[in-house]
């Protein structure tokens, strides 16, 4: 990227931020829709999936312990 294109992108971003600042300053407060963080739906794992994950983790830890016993 050339310096000119970087400067142009920075100028464009400054213009966008200035516009947003002006908009926010004119309203006096941030609307609840803008301020509220998006809540994510809680993801639920099936019992089978939890078991697969637990078994895989146990297998990983067993490998770590076996390697530690070998080197000790």
mmCIF file of C-alpha atoms in Angstrom:
data_model
loop_
_atom_site.group_PDB
_atom_site.id
_atom_site.type_symbol
_atom_site.label_atom_id
_atom_site.label_comp_id
_atom_site.label_asym_id
_atom_site.label_seq_id
_atom_site.Cartn_x
_atom_site.Cartn_y
_atom_site.Cartn_z
ATOM 1 C CA UNK A 1 0.000 0.000 0.000
ATOM 2 C CA UNK A 2 1.233 3.427 -0.804
ATOM 3 C CA UNK A 3 1.397 6.199 1.742
ATOM 4 C CA UNK A 4 -1.194 8.184 -0.206
ATOM 5 C CA UNK A 5 -3.753 5.379 0.002
ATOM 6 C CA UNK A 6 -3.113 4.910 3.723
ATOM 7 C CA UNK A 7 -3.571 8.644 4.333
ATOM 8 C CA UNK A 8 -6.774 8.588 2.250
ATOM 9 C CA UNK A 9 -8.161 5.700 4.327
ATOM 10 C CA UNK A 10 -7.296 7.512 7.556
ATOM 11 C CA UNK A 11 -9.005 10.677 6.297
ATOM 12 C CA UNK A 12 -12.112 8.683 5.366
ATOM 13 C CA UNK A 13 -12.202 7.077 8.814
ATOM 14 C CA UNK A 14 -11.794 10.472 10.506
ATOM 15 C CA UNK A 15 -14.689 11.807 8.430
ATOM 16 C CA UNK A 16 -16.891 8.853 9.484
ATOM 17 C CA UNK A 17 -15.963 9.273 13.146
ATOM 18 C CA UNK A 18 -16.605 13.015 13.007
ATOM 19 C CA UNK A 19 -20.030 12.365 11.507
ATOM 20 C CA UNK A 20 -20.876 9.821 14.236
ATOM 21 C CA UNK A 21 -19.638 12.190 16.942
ATOM 22 C CA UNK A 22 -21.803 14.995 15.583
ATOM 23 C CA UNK A 23 -24.820 12.713 15.472
ATOM 24 C CA UNK A 24 -24.266 11.517 19.039
ATOM 25 C CA UNK A 25 -23.615 15.012 20.357
ATOM 26 C CA UNK A 26 -26.827 16.321 18.786
ATOM 27 C CA UNK A 27 -28.971 13.645 20.440
ATOM 28 C CA UNK A 28 -27.385 14.169 23.837
ATOM 29 C CA UNK A 29 -27.416 10.473 24.644
ATOM 30 C CA UNK A 30 -26.749 7.158 23.016
ATOM 31 C CA UNK A 31 -29.913 5.300 22.188
ATOM 32 C CA UNK A 32 -30.549 2.051 24.002
ATOM 33 C CA UNK A 33 -30.354 0.146 20.742
ATOM 34 C CA UNK A 34 -26.794 1.341 20.123
ATOM 35 C CA UNK A 35 -25.647 0.970 23.722
ATOM 36 C CA UNK A 36 -27.064 -2.470 24.479
ATOM 37 C CA UNK A 37 -24.636 -5.293 23.795
ATOM 38 C CA UNK A 38 -25.995 -8.108 21.692
ATOM 39 C CA UNK A 39 -26.858 -11.127 23.764
ATOM 40 C CA UNK A 40 -26.065 -14.473 22.314
ATOM 41 C CA UNK A 41 -28.344 -17.428 22.607
ATOM 42 C CA UNK A 42 -26.915 -19.947 25.038
ATOM 43 C CA UNK A 43 -25.610 -22.955 23.194
ATOM 44 C CA UNK A 44 -26.554 -26.306 24.659
ATOM 45 C CA UNK A 45 -24.570 -29.478 24.125
ATOM 46 C CA UNK A 46 -26.223 -32.835 24.066
ATOM 47 C CA UNK A 47 -25.151 -35.350 26.727
ATOM 48 C CA UNK A 48 -23.478 -37.402 23.981
ATOM 49 C CA UNK A 49 -21.452 -34.417 22.831
ATOM 50 C CA UNK A 50 -20.393 -33.632 26.405
ATOM 51 C CA UNK A 51 -19.282 -37.247 26.852
ATOM 52 C CA UNK A 52 -17.265 -37.172 23.611
ATOM 53 C CA UNK A 53 -15.552 -33.969 24.712
ATOM 54 C CA UNK A 54 -14.840 -35.355 28.198
ATOM 55 C CA UNK A 55 -13.449 -38.593 26.764
ATOM 56 C CA UNK A 56 -11.220 -36.717 24.351
ATOM 57 C CA UNK A 57 -9.897 -34.501 27.156
ATOM 58 C CA UNK A 58 -9.205 -37.549 29.359
ATOM 59 C CA UNK A 59 -7.309 -39.101 26.459
ATOM 60 C CA UNK A 60 -5.215 -35.928 26.055
ATOM 61 C CA UNK A 61 -4.409 -35.790 29.770
ATOM 62 C CA UNK A 62 -3.510 -39.495 29.778
ATOM 63 C CA UNK A 63 -1.051 -38.836 26.956
ATOM 64 C CA UNK A 64 0.488 -35.926 28.881
ATOM 65 C CA UNK A 65 0.841 -38.052 32.030
ATOM 66 C CA UNK A 66 2.331 -40.967 30.065
ATOM 67 C CA UNK A 67 4.875 -38.659 28.482
ATOM 68 C CA UNK A 68 5.756 -37.204 31.912
ATOM 69 C CA UNK A 69 6.258 -40.710 33.373
ATOM 70 C CA UNK A 70 8.435 -41.668 30.449
ATOM 71 C CA UNK A 71 10.740 -38.692 30.812
ATOM 72 C CA UNK A 72 10.919 -38.892 34.624
#
